[in-house]
Amino acid sequence: MSTLNVDNINEYTTDGKVNVGHDIKLASGKSVLNSDSKNITSQVHIGTHSVSGSQLQLDNVFSADFDHYMLLLQVDTGNTCNIRFRSGGSPDTSNSYISQLHYVYAGASSSTGVDRSNNTSSGRFSWSSSGSNHSTGTVAYIHNPFTSGQRTTYNCIGYTYWYNGGAYTLRHDISGVCHNTTSFDGFEFTPTSATLEVQIYGMVK
């Protein structure tokens, strides 16, 4: 025999659908599955944060709940945005970051280029060039930051618009790694006098 304990239920069905007037909270480790027992959720929103003209420091972002994270980053009126990973409220500033940058100009210029930063105290994450009226949108994935004993890697794809005597657009692809195998729970962005917003999502296992 099954027992159903309820408080107040005002949900109802219409045309084969359940209309729910409340938040639905899953128990830890549980997922929403379709009729084939496949997970139908892929990202969980962890938070949205913004800052203007200073460094953005975020702690207690990464956890054992997720191995991979997606970031949506918007940088306005700023240049290159670098990342440092954080643990216990402190950034990893050792010379352990390596990143590879590929970029393609369009508009007033059509040049391409490759650049590499090696053993630096922060890693490239979002990139632009000289000029004014910058606006850069970046989609990034961070892999295994919380897993102790594994190196943290990341991949970014971004697109920039700015004006410098002519309209320029720029696509950039960045891959990076932090060689320290620390379990990181956060990160910080170090833009140059920028206004930025970042949305953080955990990728469901």
PDB file of C-alpha atoms in Angstrom:
ATOM      1  CA  MET A   1       0.000   0.000   0.000  1.00  0.00           C
ATOM      2  CA  SER A   2       1.290   3.496  -0.891  1.00  0.00           C
ATOM      3  CA  THR A   3       0.775   6.539   1.323  1.00  0.00           C
ATOM      4  CA  LEU A   4       0.435  10.054  -0.089  1.00  0.00           C
ATOM      5  CA  ASN A   5       0.955  12.877   2.394  1.00  0.00           C
ATOM      6  CA  VAL A   6      -0.109  16.282   1.092  1.00  0.00           C
ATOM      7  CA  ASP A   7      -0.571  19.798   2.395  1.00  0.00           C
ATOM      8  CA  ASN A   8      -2.479  21.877  -0.149  1.00  0.00           C
ATOM      9  CA  ILE A   9      -2.600  20.939  -3.826  1.00  0.00           C
ATOM     10  CA  ASN A  10      -4.152  23.242  -6.427  1.00  0.00           C
ATOM     11  CA  GLU A  11      -2.492  21.848  -9.538  1.00  0.00           C
ATOM     12  CA  TYR A  12      -4.823  20.556 -12.247  1.00  0.00           C
ATOM     13  CA  THR A  13      -4.786  19.042 -15.728  1.00  0.00           C
ATOM     14  CA  THR A  14      -6.039  20.613 -18.940  1.00  0.00           C
ATOM     15  CA  ASP A  15      -5.829  19.017 -22.373  1.00  0.00           C
ATOM     16  CA  GLY A  16      -3.439  16.381 -21.104  1.00  0.00           C
ATOM     17  CA  LYS A  17      -1.097  18.916 -19.454  1.00  0.00           C
ATOM     18  CA  VAL A  18      -0.371  19.557 -15.798  1.00  0.00           C
ATOM     19  CA  ASN A  19      -0.631  23.227 -14.848  1.00  0.00           C
ATOM     20  CA  VAL A  20       1.548  23.885 -11.812  1.00  0.00           C
ATOM     21  CA  GLY A  21       1.223  27.070  -9.789  1.00  0.00           C
ATOM     22  CA  HIS A  22       4.287  26.462  -7.623  1.00  0.00           C
ATOM     23  CA  ASP A  23       8.043  25.954  -7.985  1.00  0.00           C
ATOM     24  CA  ILE A  24       9.098  22.332  -8.408  1.00  0.00           C
ATOM     25  CA  LYS A  25      12.172  21.351  -6.390  1.00  0.00           C
ATOM     26  CA  LEU A  26      13.973  18.081  -7.041  1.00  0.00           C
ATOM     27  CA  ALA A  27      15.780  16.161  -4.357  1.00  0.00           C
ATOM     28  CA  SER A  28      19.584  16.318  -4.528  1.00  0.00           C
ATOM     29  CA  GLY A  29      20.951  14.210  -7.357  1.00  0.00           C
ATOM     30  CA  LYS A  30      17.586  13.795  -9.077  1.00  0.00           C
ATOM     31  CA  SER A  31      16.737  14.841 -12.650  1.00  0.00           C
ATOM     32  CA  VAL A  32      13.744  15.501 -14.872  1.00  0.00           C
ATOM     33  CA  LEU A  33      13.401  12.587 -17.312  1.00  0.00           C
ATOM     34  CA  ASN A  34      11.390  12.094 -20.470  1.00  0.00           C
ATOM     35  CA  SER A  35       9.369   8.985 -21.309  1.00  0.00           C
ATOM     36  CA  ASP A  36      12.573   7.258 -22.458  1.00  0.00           C
ATOM     37  CA  SER A  37      14.277   8.002 -19.116  1.00  0.00           C
ATOM     38  CA  LYS A  38      16.553  10.557 -20.774  1.00  0.00           C
ATOM     39  CA  ASN A  39      17.566  13.719 -18.939  1.00  0.00           C
ATOM     40  CA  ILE A  40      15.698  16.651 -20.501  1.00  0.00           C
ATOM     41  CA  THR A  41      17.629  19.408 -18.744  1.00  0.00           C
ATOM     42  CA  SER A  42      21.138  20.292 -19.858  1.00  0.00           C
ATOM     43  CA  GLN A  43      22.039  23.491 -17.968  1.00  0.00           C
ATOM     44  CA  VAL A  44      21.267  24.747 -14.495  1.00  0.00           C
ATOM     45  CA  HIS A  45      21.504  28.497 -13.945  1.00  0.00           C
ATOM     46  CA  ILE A  46      23.899  29.144 -11.055  1.00  0.00           C
ATOM     47  CA  GLY A  47      23.926  32.924 -11.120  1.00  0.00           C
ATOM     48  CA  THR A  48      24.288  36.193 -13.039  1.00  0.00           C
ATOM     49  CA  HIS A  49      26.846  38.774 -11.910  1.00  0.00           C
ATOM     50  CA  SER A  50      27.961  42.165 -13.210  1.00  0.00           C
ATOM     51  CA  VAL A  51      30.576  44.785 -12.404  1.00  0.00           C
ATOM     52  CA  SER A  52      31.666  48.114 -13.866  1.00  0.00           C
ATOM     53  CA  GLY A  53      35.230  49.395 -13.978  1.00  0.00           C
ATOM     54  CA  SER A  54      36.749  46.918 -11.527  1.00  0.00           C
ATOM     55  CA  GLN A  55      37.646  43.306 -10.953  1.00  0.00           C
ATOM     56  CA  LEU A  56      34.857  40.714 -10.635  1.00  0.00           C
ATOM     57  CA  GLN A  57      35.608  38.073  -7.974  1.00  0.00           C
ATOM     58  CA  LEU A  58      33.269  35.099  -7.500  1.00  0.00           C
ATOM     59  CA  ASP A  59      33.621  32.342  -4.894  1.00  0.00           C
ATOM     60  CA  ASN A  60      31.586  29.182  -4.203  1.00  0.00           C
ATOM     61  CA  VAL A  61      30.547  28.898  -7.852  1.00  0.00           C
ATOM     62  CA  PHE A  62      32.017  25.481  -8.726  1.00  0.00           C
ATOM     63  CA  SER A  63      31.029  22.373  -6.778  1.00  0.00           C
ATOM     64  CA  ALA A  64      30.804  18.602  -6.992  1.00  0.00           C
ATOM     65  CA  ASP A  65      27.351  18.997  -8.548  1.00  0.00           C
ATOM     66  CA  PHE A  66      28.857  19.661 -11.989  1.00  0.00           C
ATOM     67  CA  ASP A  67      32.031  18.776 -13.905  1.00  0.00           C
ATOM     68  CA  HIS A  68      31.525  21.285 -16.728  1.00  0.00           C
ATOM     69  CA  TYR A  69      30.238  24.853 -16.796  1.00  0.00           C
ATOM     70  CA  MET A  70      29.009  27.238 -19.468  1.00  0.00           C
ATOM     71  CA  LEU A  71      29.579  30.993 -19.181  1.00  0.00           C
ATOM     72  CA  LEU A  72      27.913  33.743 -21.211  1.00  0.00           C
ATOM     73  CA  LEU A  73      30.081  36.838 -20.935  1.00  0.00           C
ATOM     74  CA  GLN A  74      29.298  40.336 -22.194  1.00  0.00           C
ATOM     75  CA  VAL A  75      32.105  42.916 -22.008  1.00  0.00           C
ATOM     76  CA  ASP A  76      31.384  46.562 -22.884  1.00  0.00           C
ATOM     77  CA  THR A  77      33.782  49.527 -23.133  1.00  0.00           C
ATOM     78  CA  GLY A  78      36.718  47.284 -22.286  1.00  0.00           C
ATOM     79  CA  ASN A  79      39.624  45.419 -23.783  1.00  0.00           C
ATOM     80  CA  THR A  80      41.084  41.993 -23.067  1.00  0.00           C
ATOM     81  CA  CYS A  81      39.463  40.127 -20.177  1.00  0.00           C
ATOM     82  CA  ASN A  82      41.632  37.587 -18.354  1.00  0.00           C
ATOM     83  CA  ILE A  83      40.644  34.858 -15.894  1.00  0.00           C
ATOM     84  CA  ARG A  84      42.153  33.528 -12.685  1.00  0.00           C
ATOM     85  CA  PHE A  85      40.716  30.581 -10.794  1.00  0.00           C
ATOM     86  CA  ARG A  86      40.074  30.877  -7.070  1.00  0.00           C
ATOM     87  CA  SER A  87      40.147  28.483  -4.117  1.00  0.00           C
ATOM     88  CA  GLY A  88      39.085  29.283  -0.565  1.00  0.00           C
ATOM     89  CA  GLY A  89      38.685  32.970  -1.344  1.00  0.00           C
ATOM     90  CA  SER A  90      42.124  33.435  -2.924  1.00  0.00           C
ATOM     91  CA  PRO A  91      43.147  33.561  -6.596  1.00  0.00           C
ATOM     92  CA  ASP A  92      45.779  31.324  -8.157  1.00  0.00           C
ATOM     93  CA  THR A  93      48.316  33.907  -9.321  1.00  0.00           C
ATOM     94  CA  SER A  94      51.156  31.472  -9.972  1.00  0.00           C
ATOM     95  CA  ASN A  95      52.607  31.416 -13.478  1.00  0.00           C
ATOM     96  CA  SER A  96      50.563  28.352 -14.426  1.00  0.00           C
ATOM     97  CA  TYR A  97      48.250  29.619 -17.189  1.00  0.00           C
ATOM     98  CA  ILE A  98      48.708  28.895 -20.877  1.00  0.00           C
ATOM     99  CA  SER A  99      46.305  30.136 -23.562  1.00  0.00           C
ATOM    100  CA  GLN A 100      46.182  30.092 -27.345  1.00  0.00           C
ATOM    101  CA  LEU A 101      44.404  32.869 -29.240  1.00  0.00           C
ATOM    102  CA  HIS A 102      43.172  32.762 -32.856  1.00  0.00           C
ATOM    103  CA  TYR A 103      41.507  35.839 -34.321  1.00  0.00           C
ATOM    104  CA  VAL A 104      39.990  36.980 -37.623  1.00  0.00           C
ATOM    105  CA  TYR A 105      39.215  40.617 -38.523  1.00  0.00           C
ATOM    106  CA  ALA A 106      36.356  41.709 -40.736  1.00  0.00           C
ATOM    107  CA  GLY A 107      35.025  45.076 -41.870  1.00  0.00           C
ATOM    108  CA  ALA A 108      37.789  47.685 -42.170  1.00  0.00           C
ATOM    109  CA  SER A 109      40.442  44.969 -41.971  1.00  0.00           C
ATOM    110  CA  SER A 110      40.546  41.339 -43.082  1.00  0.00           C
ATOM    111  CA  SER A 111      43.715  40.094 -41.382  1.00  0.00           C
ATOM    112  CA  THR A 112      44.053  37.009 -39.208  1.00  0.00           C
ATOM    113  CA  GLY A 113      46.455  36.094 -36.463  1.00  0.00           C
ATOM    114  CA  VAL A 114      47.571  33.692 -33.748  1.00  0.00           C
ATOM    115  CA  ASP A 115      49.029  34.541 -30.358  1.00  0.00           C
ATOM    116  CA  ARG A 116      50.096  32.459 -27.368  1.00  0.00           C
ATOM    117  CA  SER A 117      50.610  33.347 -23.727  1.00  0.00           C
ATOM    118  CA  ASN A 118      52.769  30.928 -21.767  1.00  0.00           C
ATOM    119  CA  ASN A 119      53.213  30.490 -18.003  1.00  0.00           C
ATOM    120  CA  THR A 120      51.422  33.697 -17.058  1.00  0.00           C
ATOM    121  CA  SER A 121      49.616  34.692 -13.834  1.00  0.00           C
ATOM    122  CA  SER A 122      46.218  34.758 -15.592  1.00  0.00           C
ATOM    123  CA  GLY A 123      44.758  33.330 -18.781  1.00  0.00           C
ATOM    124  CA  ARG A 124      43.177  35.117 -21.732  1.00  0.00           C
ATOM    125  CA  PHE A 125      39.416  34.652 -21.760  1.00  0.00           C
ATOM    126  CA  SER A 126      37.865  37.383 -23.937  1.00  0.00           C
ATOM    127  CA  TRP A 127      39.943  39.448 -26.356  1.00  0.00           C
ATOM    128  CA  SER A 128      39.688  42.696 -28.282  1.00  0.00           C
ATOM    129  CA  SER A 129      42.051  45.196 -29.873  1.00  0.00           C
ATOM    130  CA  SER A 130      42.613  48.956 -29.710  1.00  0.00           C
ATOM    131  CA  GLY A 131      39.901  51.506 -30.416  1.00  0.00           C
ATOM    132  CA  SER A 132      36.698  52.608 -28.733  1.00  0.00           C
ATOM    133  CA  ASN A 133      33.054  51.602 -28.336  1.00  0.00           C
ATOM    134  CA  HIS A 134      33.938  47.991 -27.638  1.00  0.00           C
ATOM    135  CA  SER A 135      31.278  45.358 -27.195  1.00  0.00           C
ATOM    136  CA  THR A 136      32.327  41.716 -26.904  1.00  0.00           C
ATOM    137  CA  GLY A 137      30.113  38.659 -26.429  1.00  0.00           C
ATOM    138  CA  THR A 138      31.743  35.372 -25.441  1.00  0.00           C
ATOM    139  CA  VAL A 139      30.452  31.835 -24.941  1.00  0.00           C
ATOM    140  CA  ALA A 140      32.832  29.749 -22.843  1.00  0.00           C
ATOM    141  CA  TYR A 141      33.070  26.264 -21.354  1.00  0.00           C
ATOM    142  CA  ILE A 142      35.137  25.464 -18.260  1.00  0.00           C
ATOM    143  CA  HIS A 143      36.028  21.838 -17.606  1.00  0.00           C
ATOM    144  CA  ASN A 144      36.699  20.107 -14.257  1.00  0.00           C
ATOM    145  CA  PRO A 145      37.545  23.160 -12.132  1.00  0.00           C
ATOM    146  CA  PHE A 146      36.367  21.564  -8.868  1.00  0.00           C
ATOM    147  CA  THR A 147      37.927  18.136  -9.440  1.00  0.00           C
ATOM    148  CA  SER A 148      41.107  17.882  -7.384  1.00  0.00           C
ATOM    149  CA  GLY A 149      44.019  16.307  -9.250  1.00  0.00           C
ATOM    150  CA  GLN A 150      42.812  17.433 -12.691  1.00  0.00           C
ATOM    151  CA  ARG A 151      43.936  20.481 -14.620  1.00  0.00           C
ATOM    152  CA  THR A 152      41.256  23.074 -15.349  1.00  0.00           C
ATOM    153  CA  THR A 153      40.780  23.753 -19.063  1.00  0.00           C
ATOM    154  CA  TYR A 154      38.506  26.158 -20.917  1.00  0.00           C
ATOM    155  CA  ASN A 155      37.384  27.085 -24.435  1.00  0.00           C
ATOM    156  CA  CYS A 156      35.960  30.445 -25.547  1.00  0.00           C
ATOM    157  CA  ILE A 157      34.344  31.748 -28.722  1.00  0.00           C
ATOM    158  CA  GLY A 158      33.743  35.488 -28.939  1.00  0.00           C
ATOM    159  CA  TYR A 159      32.808  38.283 -31.309  1.00  0.00           C
ATOM    160  CA  THR A 160      33.746  41.945 -30.881  1.00  0.00           C
ATOM    161  CA  TYR A 161      32.578  45.181 -32.433  1.00  0.00           C
ATOM    162  CA  TRP A 162      34.515  48.434 -32.043  1.00  0.00           C
ATOM    163  CA  TYR A 163      35.277  51.663 -33.865  1.00  0.00           C
ATOM    164  CA  ASN A 164      38.778  52.926 -34.554  1.00  0.00           C
ATOM    165  CA  GLY A 165      38.538  55.236 -37.574  1.00  0.00           C
ATOM    166  CA  GLY A 166      36.375  52.609 -39.227  1.00  0.00           C
ATOM    167  CA  ALA A 167      33.986  49.878 -38.206  1.00  0.00           C
ATOM    168  CA  TYR A 168      35.805  46.725 -37.157  1.00  0.00           C
ATOM    169  CA  THR A 169      34.500  43.331 -36.141  1.00  0.00           C
ATOM    170  CA  LEU A 170      36.597  40.527 -34.776  1.00  0.00           C
ATOM    171  CA  ARG A 171      36.013  36.866 -34.051  1.00  0.00           C
ATOM    172  CA  HIS A 172      38.291  35.179 -31.554  1.00  0.00           C
ATOM    173  CA  ASP A 173      38.761  31.610 -30.332  1.00  0.00           C
ATOM    174  CA  ILE A 174      40.691  30.983 -27.127  1.00  0.00           C
ATOM    175  CA  SER A 175      41.748  27.718 -25.503  1.00  0.00           C
ATOM    176  CA  GLY A 176      43.420  27.746 -22.117  1.00  0.00           C
ATOM    177  CA  VAL A 177      44.603  25.639 -19.207  1.00  0.00           C
ATOM    178  CA  CYS A 178      45.633  26.177 -15.595  1.00  0.00           C
ATOM    179  CA  HIS A 179      48.344  23.640 -14.837  1.00  0.00           C
ATOM    180  CA  ASN A 180      47.747  23.614 -11.082  1.00  0.00           C
ATOM    181  CA  THR A 181      45.581  20.642 -10.074  1.00  0.00           C
ATOM    182  CA  THR A 182      43.914  22.499  -7.215  1.00  0.00           C
ATOM    183  CA  SER A 183      40.187  22.110  -6.581  1.00  0.00           C
ATOM    184  CA  PHE A 184      38.880  25.552  -7.563  1.00  0.00           C
ATOM    185  CA  ASP A 185      35.513  26.814  -6.320  1.00  0.00           C
ATOM    186  CA  GLY A 186      35.502  30.198  -8.069  1.00  0.00           C
ATOM    187  CA  PHE A 187      37.149  32.554 -10.509  1.00  0.00           C
ATOM    188  CA  GLU A 188      37.831  36.207 -11.148  1.00  0.00           C
ATOM    189  CA  PHE A 189      37.930  38.366 -14.263  1.00  0.00           C
ATOM    190  CA  THR A 190      40.574  41.060 -14.580  1.00  0.00           C
ATOM    191  CA  PRO A 191      39.356  43.382 -17.352  1.00  0.00           C
ATOM    192  CA  THR A 192      40.898  46.748 -18.118  1.00  0.00           C
ATOM    193  CA  SER A 193      38.320  49.304 -17.010  1.00  0.00           C
ATOM    194  CA  ALA A 194      35.360  47.365 -18.379  1.00  0.00           C
ATOM    195  CA  THR A 195      31.672  46.894 -17.757  1.00  0.00           C
ATOM    196  CA  LEU A 196      30.843  43.218 -17.846  1.00  0.00           C
ATOM    197  CA  GLU A 197      28.108  40.718 -17.074  1.00  0.00           C
ATOM    198  CA  VAL A 198      28.487  36.963 -16.781  1.00  0.00           C
ATOM    199  CA  GLN A 199      25.811  34.280 -16.625  1.00  0.00           C
ATOM    200  CA  ILE A 200      26.972  30.950 -15.166  1.00  0.00           C
ATOM    201  CA  TYR A 201      25.404  27.555 -15.872  1.00  0.00           C
ATOM    202  CA  GLY A 202      26.258  24.089 -14.639  1.00  0.00           C
ATOM    203  CA  MET A 203      26.079  21.329 -17.248  1.00  0.00           C
ATOM    204  CA  VAL A 204      23.950  18.443 -15.967  1.00  0.00           C
ATOM    205  CA  LYS A 205      25.876  15.168 -15.752  1.00  0.00           C
TER     206      LYS A 205
END
